[in-house]
Amino acid sequence: AERPRHQAMAKNTNLRWRLPLVCLLWEVAMIVLFGVFVRFGSEADAHWEEERREMNLTSDIENDFYFRYPSFQDVHVMIFVGFGFLMMFLKRYGFGAVGFNFLLAAFGIQWALLMQGWFHSFKNGKILIGVENLINADFCVGSVCIAFGAILGKTSPIQLLVMTLFQVTLFSVNEYILLNLLHVKDAGGSMTIHTFGAYFGLTVTRVLYRPNLEQSKDKQGSVYHSDLFAMIGTLYLWMYWPSFNSAISEHGDAQHRSAINTYCSLAACVLTTMAFSSMLQKKGKLDMVHIQNATLAGGVAVGTSAEMMLTPYGSLIVGSISGIVSTVGYVYFTPFLESRLHIQDTCGIHNLHAMPGLIGGIVGAITAAAATEDVYGKEGFIKAFDFTGVYRTRTPSVQGGFQAAGIVVSLLMAFVGGAIVGGILKLPVWGDAAAENCFEDAVYWEV
Amino acid sequence: AERPRHQAMAKNTNLRWRLPLVCLLWEVAMIVLFGVFVRFGSEADAHWEEERREMNLTSDIENDFYFRYPSFQDVHVMIFVGFGFLMMFLKRYGFGAVGFNFLLAAFGIQWALLMQGWFHSFKNGKILIGVENLINADFCVGSVCIAFGAILGKTSPIQLLVMTLFQVTLFSVNEYILLNLLHVKDAGGSMTIHTFGAYFGLTVTRVLYRPNLEQSKDKQGSVYHSDLFAMIGTLYLWMYWPSFNSAISEHGDAQHRSAINTYCSLAACVLTTMAFSSMLQKKGKLDMVHIQNATLAGGVAVGTSAEMMLTPYGSLIVGSISGIVSTVGYVYFTPFLESRLHIQDTCGIHNLHAMPGLIGGIVGAITAAAATEDVYGKEGFIKAFDFTGVYRTRTPSVQGGFQAAGIVVSLLMAFVGGAIVGGILKLPVWGDAAAENCFEDAVYWEV
Amino acid sequence: AERPRHQAMAKNTNLRWRLPLVCLLWEVAMIVLFGVFVRFGSEADAHWEEERREMNLTSDIENDFYFRYPSFQDVHVMIFVGFGFLMMFLKRYGFGAVGFNFLLAAFGIQWALLMQGWFHSFKNGKILIGVENLINADFCVGSVCIAFGAILGKTSPIQLLVMTLFQVTLFSVNEYILLNLLHVKDAGGSMTIHTFGAYFGLTVTRVLYRPNLEQSKDKQGSVYHSDLFAMIGTLYLWMYWPSFNSAISEHGDAQHRSAINTYCSLAACVLTTMAFSSMLQKKGKLDMVHIQNATLAGGVAVGTSAEMMLTPYGSLIVGSISGIVSTVGYVYFTPFLESRLHIQDTCGIHNLHAMPGLIGGIVGAITAAAATEDVYGKEGFIKAFDFTGVYRTRTPSVQGGFQAAGIVVSLLMAFVGGAIVGGILKLPVWGDAAAENCFEDAVYWEV
């Protein structure tokens, strides 16, 4: 009863100087780097009035702000409320779920604005930002939130900040390789966000394997109210996913189409999730874990192809399959990964992001390879795949091949990057808790 | 203590094969029907680029997506979070409230896209969909969510899916009669959504009358936290209702006006609800049931007239009255309906949707009948009521008469349809629970 | 144990006739005043079709509805869910927090439409309203929600309605002085909303000082679940603040820029808040009070300058500082204010709104004074500060001086107005509870 707990008790989780130091140093670094590099893009700059006239735009409504801001806000809600509340299912880790997600995302978007800015918005020595950069920063951070799901409850906030720093960097490199070097389409991020983020997180949690985690098994479950809070996260992710997949698509039909495809895929996914959740339990009862997670797989699985001519029924098929795969994953794969591969995946991101992300990449490759001028129209075909300039002569089947290569690159980046970052996080200086104190807010929060 | 409960215990609520079968069969049917019928509308199709030029549209911002997508997302939140959380007030039925609402709505929107598509978007053998179809599908499902409120806690998910199938069908027929045959205006759906949905649900719950429901009376109340969760639903419904009533109004002034009228009506409704909630309780204390529900009656009651020149003060009057009627309904009518008419209305939809829906239909008829060219302007008058083609010569007073006829048709469809569907749901094969197990998540969920 | 409690028990908190009387009388007054004064603005009026053609607008998308409605809805969520849930942190006052906020805001927006309308939208004897008026009404009510935070749990709903009546009036006068007489810029309301609202509320709570408040000290804290509900409020305020600060900025670049500046400031604010929250606690643990509140200070502190060329790194600096000031305020200032100055500030609005509001006013004055034609462009410079008409010759440094004067005027209005309104609220007729019954829903709600 006196808890004479060996080396575990020796762990120092007092972050009084370490956490402030990391937060403040990094924020100062952000200020300096923003000061040197970041400026308003032309549509957010006070010179816009003059530029607008030069560009012969007749109205302020042509400002990209009005095309993308509503979608941006939906994505923003997904990152902060969606992920934050979805991870609130743990009975004693609600503060950590929503609070650490808040912290890492707030840091991550700043660093992402810089990293992605250097790769994509760099002009005359300055990064010029607008609403599209804000969306992309949220996207990048989304991949960190996904990885966070694997290590939820087992890491200190400093570890999360360190992981964010590295993962945002790797994300940006991977994204650059895919979008610019391979000229791959991935508007909703099946590959760049989900596949990369999930396998990165799974690799990290493998490296951080805790053999004695059953010491905190009692805290790893949910209670009635924590499940209801988690449903807030689920529903906002589910409802706004059409905005997510369409947020950075081309203006006009592409944005419109992405939203419709995603809407259809998600609707179908709910039905197959419910079906398999009931079927795989002896008494036919539904499991909230499946409803909270697998219903979202349909959004992940059309992330690459949503802006293509996937068609509504194609979306229903993809959504249906991904709901089944994800639910089966929760029942069979998660226990297997833990017992055999020593991958402790708190939120089951393998089922919600990794497998559906792979499906998404594959569906994207197939849809691209199957594209024809007949289906897209002559102009639409060129516009949809940006077959201009040096890519003028690329054919759909070649594009499909590059799309498939994008999956492989994302996986490699995730495994190698995750292994290195996992190693760094294993250093005994970051203030993580002993196995017996995992999944417990009292370690880092005044409760 | 051994609960030797007679026939009640005999009820088989194990859905292990029935629920998966229904979900999977229906999803396959959706895929087949979508494959045969559903295609992207021109504004979501990759040919849009060419079409846009032909139509002389100078900018992508003219795509209907940018006129309606923000409203669509608000409506989407109302259906899934609004209704889902509003029904979470029951202390032991939170999973069922939000989870079954999720299930029936996800199925319903697919079936609604087809049903409404055949009636309104059918062209050359194909249903061509765009963002407006998504909104209309959500609207249609809204009427099912309303009916769900009456039978909440007393039905199995299979019954809900069966009800959704039939109700979406009947909704679409009724909507077609009103909008196309009677040429009635009902942008916010006072008649098509609320009146129809509520009386349909009340009829169903009458047919499914459970004489022994007092056996689960202890579970039919709320607890402190479930009331707070329900307020999430209330507030999102309240805040986004201006988007609901304006979502499919004509571009420009009509959408703008609908939002303002609804905003005014809802604001007034809150004050009269609070006033009567306090007045009708001996100690003057406020009742959360009223605040959660009657504050929304103002949105329902301007559903038909919001896009007309109801004027802000007209909206205040309508909102004030509907808040009073709804609150009085909760105090006096609901107990009366249950004890005398054997209508067990779990959420009190008679007070929130049925009576305010009727008010909405009547206000709409009066507002239409009172319309003049002076108030609307010559062009605005024609545009507001679509007095073109064969309706070129229709006068406001005739329009008012047709509006009133729309109420009657909606009521008839609701009563007849509800009676038939209620009869179907009474078949002893759908896995509903015994009276003593109503309002209890443990029946269908792993808790 | 028998609670023989003196004069305290004598307090009559039965509002059965008083609350209904106030609500109904005031709603009738609203209806009459709306009937006399309020009409649709041209963009919401059915004559718009004709007017549009006269104005040579080629598309309905030019209607202000499409520029501002998405921002309006975000602001709307901040007022009703943001403030309502943020104040839900008290363990026994959740109904009061969200319910009374709902009541006062619903009344306040109606009265604000009139008050602000008379000052800013009055034409030929009528107030012409559109979406911008709805946003401004929400803004005005925001300042009342802030003041509510200081007196939360200690006042009756009637007192709140009386305060709302007066505060909305004073807000509108102050706003008129700043915007029209001083020609000051304050799009996000650092001065008009936050500085005014907070110091008004602090003055009111000072006048209403309760020496025996420690009698309800046990109820003044939070519990685990109430803190999670409060995080819903925090996150929605945080996510939508970019919409708040940009909602009424000029179309185009100004709206775009406001959103970016606010996004940056808020992101930085989270990191410094976390840093100081950990640093100021002996064991380095994070305090939910800080995370719930101080993370928002960055939004307040760029309220005036967000639409100016503050630049992203400028925003990071302002956000960083305001997070530190606000967190330090919670730890040191709030106890000081209570013990020495007898200012009982339930939510700590001094830390979240008052000090960051002052910072915001000062940063705005400096940013305006530092403006140059070089940075803004010739046209952008004139447009940003509206240096037209009689203000044609105003220089940036003079503008900076007027901005600073705006802070002083707002403070004076708050102190004088708060003292008078506090005195009115002290009259023993409004039904407030005894000190021992503060922070307790059971007084005004059926629990």
CSV table of C-alpha atoms in Angstrom, one decimal, chain A residues 58 61-63 66-68 70-71 74 223-225 227-229 231-232 234-236 238-244 246 250-257 259-261 263-264 266-272 274-288 290-291 295-296 306 308-313 315-317 320 324 373-381 383-384, chain B residues 13-17 19-20 22-24 26-27 30-31 34-36 38-40 42-50 53 58-61 63-66 69-70 72-74 76-78 80-81 85 88 90-95 98-100 102-103 106-107 109-110 113 129-135 137-138 157 161 223 225-226 229 232 236 240 441-447:
chain,number,residue,atom,x,y,z
A,58,THR,CA,-13.7,43.8,-60.8
A,61,ILE,CA,-15.0,39.1,-53.7
A,62,GLU,CA,-12.3,37.7,-56.0
A,63,ASN,CA,-9.9,37.8,-53.1
A,66,TYR,CA,-13.8,34.5,-49.8
A,67,PHE,CA,-13.1,31.3,-51.7
A,68,ARG,CA,-11.4,29.6,-48.8
A,70,PRO,CA,-15.2,29.2,-44.5
A,71,SER,CA,-13.3,26.0,-45.3
A,74,ASP,CA,-14.0,24.2,-40.6
A,223,VAL,CA,-16.4,6.3,-18.8
A,224,TYR,CA,-19.9,7.2,-19.9
A,225,HIS,CA,-19.3,11.0,-19.9
A,227,ASP,CA,-17.4,8.9,-24.4
A,228,LEU,CA,-19.9,11.6,-24.9
A,229,PHE,CA,-17.2,14.3,-24.9
A,231,MET,CA,-18.5,12.2,-29.7
A,232,ILE,CA,-18.2,16.0,-30.0
A,234,THR,CA,-16.1,12.7,-33.8
A,235,LEU,CA,-19.1,14.6,-35.1
A,236,TYR,CA,-17.1,17.8,-35.9
A,238,TRP,CA,-17.2,13.9,-39.6
A,239,MET,CA,-19.3,17.0,-40.5
A,240,TYR,CA,-16.4,19.2,-41.6
A,241,TRP,CA,-14.4,16.6,-43.5
A,242,PRO,CA,-16.0,17.7,-46.8
A,243,SER,CA,-14.4,21.1,-46.0
A,244,PHE,CA,-11.1,19.4,-45.2
A,246,SER,CA,-12.0,20.5,-50.6
A,250,GLU,CA,-8.9,24.5,-57.3
A,251,HIS,CA,-11.6,27.2,-57.2
A,252,GLY,CA,-14.9,26.2,-58.7
A,253,ASP,CA,-15.9,22.7,-59.7
A,254,ALA,CA,-13.0,21.0,-58.0
A,255,GLN,CA,-13.8,22.3,-54.5
A,256,HIS,CA,-17.5,21.6,-55.2
A,257,ARG,CA,-16.8,18.0,-56.3
A,259,ALA,CA,-17.1,18.2,-50.9
A,260,ILE,CA,-19.7,16.0,-52.5
A,261,ASN,CA,-17.4,13.0,-52.8
A,263,TYR,CA,-20.0,13.7,-48.0
A,264,CYS,CA,-21.0,10.5,-49.8
A,266,LEU,CA,-18.6,9.5,-45.0
A,267,ALA,CA,-22.3,8.7,-45.1
A,268,ALA,CA,-21.7,5.2,-46.4
A,269,CYS,CA,-18.9,4.6,-43.9
A,270,VAL,CA,-21.3,5.1,-41.0
A,271,LEU,CA,-23.5,2.3,-42.1
A,272,THR,CA,-20.8,-0.3,-42.6
A,274,MET,CA,-22.4,0.2,-37.5
A,275,ALA,CA,-23.0,-3.1,-39.3
A,276,PHE,CA,-19.6,-4.5,-38.4
A,277,SER,CA,-19.5,-3.1,-34.9
A,278,SER,CA,-22.7,-5.1,-34.1
A,279,MET,CA,-21.7,-8.2,-36.1
A,280,LEU,CA,-18.3,-8.6,-34.4
A,281,GLN,CA,-19.7,-8.5,-30.8
A,282,LYS,CA,-21.3,-11.6,-29.4
A,283,LYS,CA,-24.5,-9.9,-28.2
A,284,GLY,CA,-24.7,-7.7,-31.2
A,285,LYS,CA,-24.1,-4.5,-29.2
A,286,LEU,CA,-22.5,-1.5,-30.7
A,287,ASP,CA,-19.1,-0.3,-29.4
A,288,MET,CA,-18.6,3.4,-29.0
A,290,HIS,CA,-15.9,2.0,-33.4
A,291,ILE,CA,-18.6,4.7,-33.8
A,295,THR,CA,-17.1,6.3,-39.1
A,296,LEU,CA,-14.4,8.8,-40.1
A,306,ALA,CA,-12.1,13.5,-53.7
A,308,MET,CA,-11.1,13.8,-59.0
A,309,MET,CA,-14.1,12.4,-60.9
A,310,LEU,CA,-14.5,9.7,-58.4
A,311,THR,CA,-18.3,10.0,-58.8
A,312,PRO,CA,-20.8,9.7,-55.9
A,313,TYR,CA,-21.2,6.0,-56.2
A,315,SER,CA,-17.3,7.4,-53.1
A,316,LEU,CA,-20.0,5.2,-51.5
A,317,ILE,CA,-18.0,2.2,-52.4
A,320,SER,CA,-18.2,1.4,-47.3
A,324,ILE,CA,-15.4,-2.2,-42.7
A,373,GLU,CA,-10.5,13.4,-71.6
A,374,ASP,CA,-14.0,12.1,-72.2
A,375,VAL,CA,-14.9,12.1,-68.5
A,376,TYR,CA,-13.1,15.3,-67.5
A,377,GLY,CA,-13.4,17.3,-70.7
A,378,LYS,CA,-10.3,18.5,-72.6
A,379,GLU,CA,-9.7,21.6,-70.4
A,380,GLY,CA,-10.9,19.9,-67.2
A,381,PHE,CA,-8.5,17.0,-67.7
A,383,LYS,CA,-6.7,21.5,-65.0
A,384,ALA,CA,-7.5,18.5,-62.8
B,13,THR,CA,-32.9,-7.3,-28.4
B,14,ASN,CA,-29.8,-9.0,-29.8
B,15,LEU,CA,-29.4,-7.4,-33.2
B,16,ARG,CA,-26.2,-9.2,-34.1
B,17,TRP,CA,-27.4,-10.4,-37.5
B,19,LEU,CA,-28.8,-4.8,-37.8
B,20,PRO,CA,-25.7,-5.7,-39.9
B,22,VAL,CA,-30.2,-4.2,-42.8
B,23,CYS,CA,-27.3,-1.8,-42.9
B,24,LEU,CA,-25.3,-3.7,-45.4
B,26,TRP,CA,-29.3,-1.0,-47.8
B,27,GLU,CA,-25.9,0.3,-48.4
B,30,MET,CA,-27.6,2.8,-52.3
B,31,ILE,CA,-24.4,1.9,-54.2
B,34,PHE,CA,-26.2,5.8,-57.1
B,35,GLY,CA,-24.3,3.9,-59.8
B,36,VAL,CA,-27.3,3.9,-62.1
B,38,VAL,CA,-26.4,9.8,-59.6
B,39,ARG,CA,-23.8,12.0,-61.3
B,40,PHE,CA,-22.2,15.4,-60.6
B,42,SER,CA,-22.6,20.8,-64.0
B,43,GLU,CA,-21.1,23.0,-61.3
B,44,ALA,CA,-19.3,20.1,-59.7
B,45,ASP,CA,-18.3,18.4,-62.9
B,46,ALA,CA,-14.9,18.7,-64.5
B,47,HIS,CA,-16.6,20.1,-67.6
B,48,TRP,CA,-17.6,23.2,-65.6
B,49,GLU,CA,-14.6,25.2,-66.9
B,50,GLU,CA,-16.0,25.0,-70.4
B,53,ARG,CA,-17.3,30.2,-70.4
B,58,THR,CA,-16.5,35.7,-65.4
B,59,SER,CA,-15.4,34.1,-62.2
B,60,ASP,CA,-15.4,30.8,-60.4
B,61,ILE,CA,-17.0,32.6,-57.5
B,63,ASN,CA,-20.3,28.6,-58.7
B,64,ASP,CA,-23.3,27.8,-56.5
B,65,PHE,CA,-20.8,26.3,-54.0
B,66,TYR,CA,-19.8,29.7,-52.8
B,69,TYR,CA,-21.6,25.9,-48.8
B,70,PRO,CA,-21.3,27.9,-45.6
B,72,PHE,CA,-24.8,23.9,-45.9
B,73,GLN,CA,-22.2,23.3,-43.2
B,74,ASP,CA,-24.3,25.1,-40.6
B,76,HIS,CA,-25.1,19.8,-41.4
B,77,VAL,CA,-24.1,20.8,-37.8
B,78,MET,CA,-27.7,21.2,-36.9
B,80,PHE,CA,-25.8,15.8,-36.5
B,81,VAL,CA,-24.7,17.9,-33.5
B,85,PHE,CA,-27.0,16.5,-28.6
B,88,MET,CA,-28.9,13.7,-25.0
B,90,LEU,CA,-31.9,11.6,-21.0
B,91,LYS,CA,-29.6,10.4,-18.2
B,92,ARG,CA,-28.9,6.9,-19.5
B,93,TYR,CA,-29.5,7.3,-23.3
B,94,GLY,CA,-26.7,9.6,-24.5
B,95,PHE,CA,-25.1,6.9,-26.8
B,98,VAL,CA,-26.3,10.8,-30.6
B,99,GLY,CA,-25.4,7.4,-32.1
B,100,PHE,CA,-28.8,6.4,-33.6
B,102,PHE,CA,-26.0,9.6,-36.6
B,103,LEU,CA,-27.0,6.3,-38.1
B,106,ALA,CA,-26.2,9.0,-42.5
B,107,PHE,CA,-28.6,6.5,-44.2
B,109,ILE,CA,-29.2,11.6,-46.6
B,110,GLN,CA,-28.3,8.9,-49.2
B,113,LEU,CA,-30.4,12.4,-52.5
B,129,ILE,CA,-26.3,16.7,-57.7
B,130,GLY,CA,-24.6,19.8,-56.3
B,131,VAL,CA,-24.5,21.6,-52.9
B,132,GLU,CA,-28.2,22.4,-53.0
B,133,ASN,CA,-29.0,18.7,-53.1
B,134,LEU,CA,-26.8,18.1,-50.1
B,135,ILE,CA,-28.8,20.8,-48.2
B,137,ALA,CA,-31.0,15.9,-48.2
B,138,ASP,CA,-30.1,17.3,-44.8
B,157,PRO,CA,-32.0,1.1,-34.4
B,161,LEU,CA,-33.8,2.7,-40.2
B,223,VAL,CA,-29.3,14.7,-14.7
B,225,HIS,CA,-24.5,16.8,-16.9
B,226,SER,CA,-26.9,15.4,-19.5
B,229,PHE,CA,-24.8,18.3,-23.1
B,232,ILE,CA,-24.8,22.2,-26.8
B,236,TYR,CA,-26.2,25.1,-32.2
B,240,TYR,CA,-27.5,28.2,-37.0
B,441,ASP,CA,-28.2,2.5,-23.4
B,442,ALA,CA,-27.1,-0.9,-22.1
B,443,VAL,CA,-29.6,-2.6,-24.3
B,444,TYR,CA,-27.9,-1.8,-27.6
B,445,TRP,CA,-24.5,-0.5,-26.5
B,446,GLU,CA,-21.5,-1.9,-24.7
B,447,VAL,CA,-21.4,0.4,-21.7
